[in-house]
mmCIF file of C-alpha atoms in Angstrom:
data_model
loop_
_atom_site.group_PDB
_atom_site.id
_atom_site.type_symbol
_atom_site.label_atom_id
_atom_site.label_comp_id
_atom_site.label_asym_id
_atom_site.label_seq_id
_atom_site.Cartn_x
_atom_site.Cartn_y
_atom_site.Cartn_z
ATOM 1 C CA MET A 88 31.690 150.625 267.880
ATOM 2 C CA LEU A 89 31.036 151.914 264.362
ATOM 3 C CA ASP A 90 31.029 149.781 261.239
ATOM 4 C CA ASN A 91 29.269 149.309 257.925
ATOM 5 C CA LYS A 92 28.054 145.763 258.609
ATOM 6 C CA PRO A 93 24.716 145.690 260.386
ATOM 7 C CA GLY A 94 25.128 142.263 261.992
ATOM 8 C CA ILE A 95 21.450 141.738 261.313
ATOM 9 C CA SER A 96 20.036 139.912 258.309
ATOM 10 C CA ASN A 97 16.502 140.290 257.047
ATOM 11 C CA GLN A 98 13.898 138.462 255.034
ATOM 12 C CA ILE A 99 12.340 141.507 253.400
ATOM 13 C CA ARG A 100 12.933 140.323 249.852
ATOM 14 C CA ARG A 101 11.415 136.902 250.572
ATOM 15 C CA CYS A 102 8.459 138.477 252.385
ATOM 16 C CA ARG A 103 7.800 140.765 249.417
ATOM 17 C CA PHE A 104 7.645 137.848 247.040
ATOM 18 C CA ASP A 105 5.493 135.873 249.461
ATOM 19 C CA SER A 106 3.097 138.831 249.530
ATOM 20 C CA GLY A 107 2.100 138.655 245.897
ATOM 21 C CA GLU A 108 5.439 139.885 244.571
ATOM 22 C CA MET A 109 5.099 143.276 246.183
ATOM 23 C CA THR A 110 7.444 145.782 244.566
ATOM 24 C CA GLN A 111 10.080 147.742 246.464
ATOM 25 C CA GLU A 112 8.211 150.923 245.578
ATOM 26 C CA GLU A 113 4.970 149.577 247.083
ATOM 27 C CA LEU A 114 6.734 148.581 250.292
ATOM 28 C CA ALA A 115 8.448 151.980 250.409
ATOM 29 C CA GLN A 116 5.112 153.767 250.114
ATOM 30 C CA LYS A 117 3.492 151.602 252.778
ATOM 31 C CA THR A 118 6.320 152.213 255.241
ATOM 32 C CA GLY A 119 6.881 155.890 254.468
ATOM 33 C CA VAL A 120 10.436 155.667 253.159
ATOM 34 C CA THR A 121 12.070 155.924 249.742
ATOM 35 C CA ARG A 122 12.743 152.985 247.432
ATOM 36 C CA GLN A 123 16.487 153.596 247.940
ATOM 37 C CA THR A 124 16.050 152.791 251.627
ATOM 38 C CA ILE A 125 14.292 149.507 250.835
ATOM 39 C CA ILE A 126 17.096 148.650 248.388
ATOM 40 C CA ALA A 127 19.704 149.427 251.077
ATOM 41 C CA LEU A 128 17.800 147.344 253.637
ATOM 42 C CA GLU A 129 17.594 144.335 251.329
ATOM 43 C CA ALA A 130 21.274 144.665 250.454
ATOM 44 C CA GLY A 131 22.135 144.736 254.165
ATOM 45 C CA LYS A 132 23.610 148.215 253.871
ATOM 46 C CA TYR A 133 21.246 149.873 256.295
ATOM 47 C CA LEU A 134 19.916 148.955 259.706
ATOM 48 C CA PRO A 135 16.383 150.340 260.152
ATOM 49 C CA SER A 136 15.109 152.167 263.182
ATOM 50 C CA LEU A 137 12.819 150.241 265.497
ATOM 51 C CA LEU A 138 9.896 152.249 264.132
ATOM 52 C CA LEU A 139 10.647 151.289 260.537
ATOM 53 C CA ALA A 140 11.252 147.646 261.495
ATOM 54 C CA ILE A 141 7.819 147.513 263.154
ATOM 55 C CA ARG A 142 6.183 149.198 260.152
ATOM 56 C CA ILE A 143 7.758 146.659 257.803
ATOM 57 C CA ALA A 144 6.649 143.781 260.011
ATOM 58 C CA ARG A 145 3.085 145.159 260.092
ATOM 59 C CA VAL A 146 2.963 145.356 256.290
ATOM 60 C CA PHE A 147 3.671 141.614 256.132
ATOM 61 C CA ASN A 148 1.555 140.751 259.216
ATOM 62 C CA LYS A 149 4.584 139.247 260.930
ATOM 63 C CA ASN A 150 6.595 139.817 264.088
ATOM 64 C CA VAL A 151 9.758 141.906 263.808
ATOM 65 C CA GLU A 152 11.885 138.868 264.652
ATOM 66 C CA ASP A 153 10.348 136.890 261.792
ATOM 67 C CA ILE A 154 11.869 139.447 259.412
ATOM 68 C CA PHE A 155 15.024 140.607 261.179
ATOM 69 C CA GLN A 156 17.493 138.141 262.683
ATOM 70 C CA ILE A 157 20.764 138.749 264.502
ATOM 71 C CA ASP A 158 23.757 137.195 262.720
ATOM 72 C CA GLU A 159 25.274 134.856 265.304
ATOM 73 C CA MET B 236 19.752 158.620 242.084
ATOM 74 C CA PRO B 237 18.618 159.838 245.528
ATOM 75 C CA ILE B 238 17.791 163.538 245.521
ATOM 76 C CA GLN B 239 20.363 164.133 248.255
ATOM 77 C CA THR B 240 23.123 162.609 246.114
ATOM 78 C CA LYS B 241 22.272 165.030 243.341
ATOM 79 C CA GLU B 242 22.510 167.965 245.767
ATOM 80 C CA SER B 243 25.819 166.621 247.088
ATOM 81 C CA ALA B 244 27.315 166.230 243.610
ATOM 82 C CA PHE B 245 26.512 169.855 242.769
ATOM 83 C CA THR B 246 27.700 171.096 246.180
ATOM 84 C CA LEU B 247 30.986 169.212 245.845
ATOM 85 C CA ALA B 248 31.525 170.604 242.355
ATOM 86 C CA ALA B 249 30.706 174.151 243.534
ATOM 87 C CA SER B 250 33.071 173.873 246.507
ATOM 88 C CA LEU B 251 35.949 172.715 244.318
ATOM 89 C CA VAL B 252 35.242 175.386 241.680
ATOM 90 C CA PHE B 253 35.184 178.146 244.320
ATOM 91 C CA MET B 254 38.441 176.891 245.836
ATOM 92 C CA LEU B 255 40.014 176.912 242.381
ATOM 93 C CA LEU B 256 38.594 180.384 241.668
ATOM 94 C CA ARG B 257 40.200 181.781 244.810
ATOM 95 C CA VAL B 258 43.553 180.308 243.833
ATOM 96 C CA LEU B 259 43.266 181.702 240.295
ATOM 97 C CA LEU B 260 42.109 185.138 241.522
ATOM 98 C CA ARG B 261 44.869 185.487 244.067
ATOM 99 C CA ASP B 262 45.920 188.966 245.066
ATOM 100 C CA THR B 263 48.325 190.253 242.448
ATOM 101 C CA GLY B 264 49.333 193.260 244.465
ATOM 102 C CA ASN B 265 46.291 195.446 243.801
ATOM 103 C CA GLY B 266 45.160 195.145 247.411
ATOM 104 C CA PHE B 267 41.738 193.604 246.690
ATOM 105 C CA GLY B 268 42.524 190.135 248.007
ATOM 106 C CA VAL B 269 40.219 190.350 251.013
ATOM 107 C CA GLU B 270 37.354 191.849 248.991
ATOM 108 C CA ILE B 271 37.676 189.100 246.358
ATOM 109 C CA THR B 272 37.582 186.427 249.054
ATOM 110 C CA LEU B 273 34.527 187.931 250.736
ATOM 111 C CA LEU B 274 32.762 188.340 247.395
ATOM 112 C CA LEU B 275 33.458 184.696 246.495
ATOM 113 C CA LEU B 276 32.199 183.636 249.911
ATOM 114 C CA LEU B 277 28.962 185.532 249.331
ATOM 115 C CA LEU B 278 28.608 184.033 245.838
ATOM 116 C CA PHE B 279 29.200 180.560 247.249
ATOM 117 C CA ILE B 280 26.347 181.022 249.731
ATOM 118 C CA VAL B 281 24.076 182.088 246.850
ATOM 119 C CA VAL B 282 25.173 179.077 244.786
ATOM 120 C CA LEU B 283 24.427 176.737 247.715
ATOM 121 C CA TRP B 284 20.962 178.220 247.996
ATOM 122 C CA VAL B 285 20.390 177.865 244.237
ATOM 123 C CA ILE B 286 21.542 174.225 244.297
ATOM 124 C CA ARG B 287 19.227 173.425 247.180
ATOM 125 C CA HIS B 288 16.346 175.194 245.504
ATOM 126 C CA PHE B 289 16.715 173.501 242.118
ATOM 127 C CA THR B 290 17.429 169.996 243.410
ATOM 128 C CA GLY B 291 14.363 170.328 245.626
ATOM 129 C CA VAL B 292 15.957 168.921 248.785
ATOM 130 C CA LYS B 293 13.826 169.555 251.846
ATOM 131 C CA LEU B 294 14.537 168.037 255.232
ATOM 132 C CA LYS B 295 10.865 167.098 255.548
ATOM 133 C CA SER B 296 11.017 165.008 252.377
ATOM 134 C CA LEU B 297 14.042 162.982 253.505
ATOM 135 C CA ASP B 298 13.454 159.618 255.133
ATOM 136 C CA GLU B 299 15.357 158.128 258.070
ATOM 137 C CA MET B 300 18.226 156.689 256.011
ATOM 138 C CA ASP B 301 18.724 160.011 254.199
ATOM 139 C CA LEU B 302 18.809 161.876 257.500
ATOM 140 C CA THR B 303 21.161 159.322 259.073
ATOM 141 C CA ILE B 304 23.570 159.667 256.162
ATOM 142 C CA ARG B 305 23.251 163.459 256.223
ATOM 143 C CA SER B 306 24.089 163.687 259.924
ATOM 144 C CA GLN B 307 26.920 161.134 259.727
ATOM 145 C CA ALA B 308 28.403 163.067 256.806
ATOM 146 C CA ALA B 309 28.174 166.232 258.914
ATOM 147 C CA ILE B 310 30.232 164.529 261.647
ATOM 148 C CA ILE B 311 32.886 163.559 259.085
ATOM 149 C CA ALA B 312 32.831 167.082 257.625
ATOM 150 C CA THR B 313 33.389 168.620 261.055
ATOM 151 C CA HIS B 314 36.551 166.547 261.392
ATOM 152 C CA GLY B 315 37.647 167.580 257.891
ATOM 153 C CA PHE B 316 36.987 171.214 258.731
ATOM 154 C CA GLY B 317 39.037 170.924 261.921
ATOM 155 C CA ALA B 318 41.884 169.255 260.056
ATOM 156 C CA VAL B 319 41.984 172.004 257.409
ATOM 157 C CA VAL B 320 41.906 174.758 260.063
ATOM 158 C CA MET B 321 44.687 173.078 262.022
ATOM 159 C CA CYS B 322 46.936 172.456 258.992
ATOM 160 C CA TYR B 323 46.351 175.942 257.562
ATOM 161 C CA ALA B 324 46.946 177.619 260.934
ATOM 162 C CA LEU B 325 50.104 175.583 261.453
ATOM 163 C CA ALA B 326 51.353 176.566 257.986
ATOM 164 C CA LEU B 327 50.631 180.254 258.744
ATOM 165 C CA TYR B 328 52.479 179.969 262.037
ATOM 166 C CA LEU B 329 55.515 178.422 260.381
ATOM 167 C CA ILE B 330 55.529 181.018 257.585
ATOM 168 C CA TYR B 331 54.978 184.109 259.750
ATOM 169 C CA ARG B 332 56.525 183.143 263.071
ATOM 170 C CA GLY B 333 59.503 185.404 262.315
ATOM 171 C CA SER B 334 57.317 188.514 262.119
ATOM 172 C CA ALA B 335 54.939 187.307 264.860
ATOM 173 C CA CYS B 336 52.072 188.781 262.808
ATOM 174 C CA VAL B 337 49.792 187.029 260.287
ATOM 175 C CA PRO B 338 48.485 189.310 257.482
ATOM 176 C CA LEU B 339 44.712 189.830 257.548
ATOM 177 C CA PRO B 340 44.114 188.414 254.012
ATOM 178 C CA GLN B 341 45.651 185.137 255.167
ATOM 179 C CA VAL B 342 43.216 184.956 258.069
ATOM 180 C CA ILE B 343 40.318 185.535 255.666
ATOM 181 C CA ASN B 344 41.753 182.858 253.368
ATOM 182 C CA LEU B 345 41.910 180.464 256.310
ATOM 183 C CA ALA B 346 38.221 181.078 256.991
ATOM 184 C CA TYR B 347 37.368 180.787 253.275
ATOM 185 C CA PHE B 348 39.174 177.519 252.553
ATOM 186 C CA SER B 349 38.159 175.851 255.805
ATOM 187 C CA TRP B 350 34.512 176.732 255.257
ATOM 188 C CA LEU B 351 34.547 175.484 251.663
ATOM 189 C CA SER B 352 36.317 172.320 252.725
ATOM 190 C CA LEU B 353 33.507 171.720 255.225
ATOM 191 C CA TYR B 354 31.010 171.606 252.343
ATOM 192 C CA ALA B 355 33.347 169.625 250.087
ATOM 193 C CA VAL B 356 33.917 166.912 252.710
ATOM 194 C CA TRP B 357 30.269 166.906 253.756
ATOM 195 C CA SER B 358 28.944 166.443 250.215
ATOM 196 C CA GLY B 359 31.671 163.937 249.322
ATOM 197 C CA SER B 360 30.879 161.938 252.461
ATOM 198 C CA ILE B 361 27.178 161.822 251.603
ATOM 199 C CA MET B 362 27.987 160.362 248.191
ATOM 200 C CA ILE B 363 30.347 157.778 249.690
ATOM 201 C CA LEU B 364 27.917 156.802 252.470
ATOM 202 C CA TYR B 365 25.179 156.117 249.916
ATOM 203 C CA LYS B 366 27.543 153.639 248.259
ATOM 204 C CA THR B 367 28.985 151.989 251.368
ATOM 205 C CA GLY B 368 25.920 152.258 253.589
ATOM 206 C CA ALA B 369 25.526 154.276 256.777
ATOM 207 C CA TRP B 370 27.565 153.408 259.844
ATOM 208 C CA HIS B 371 25.938 151.354 262.526
ATOM 209 C CA VAL B 372 26.478 152.026 266.199
ATOM 210 C CA ARG B 373 26.627 148.847 268.290
#
């Protein structure tokens, strides 16, 4: 099935602010993507690969499931 | 603006301009229709290369979302290309079925317009997918 709604929500924005108000650009650099991708992730317009999800979780020292949750 | 969107905007504009040029420079009976089409096709390839060069798009510099959008747009463009080929071929069949022979310039035009439409749909799809977000396979 193809659609534009990921069905997964994330806490990236909250984690950024909890980590000393990290900017989107800083997170993008640390995870090896562009700022546009971080914007799309926070807006729920893009579902990251497993690799990117793990990289994001590592930046915040959290588990992947602490940041990404399935919308029930 | 993502670098890929910039490339797509220029590619879309170039595709539409080259389609319009072919319509405006239609064969007026001097017998150079095929040569004009082939020349425009060659120019279009050069323009694509120039656009890519000046916008600085390199596959290595694109991240996973860029590449996802690029490949999904390519899937959409393939369908658009197929639709244009089918409609154009059907129109040619209906027009020339009486003579059972399609003139060569029309075959070249079919190739020209279908190829340009591939780039037009591809670049347009990239721009739309950046706004709506990439599809997700579940």
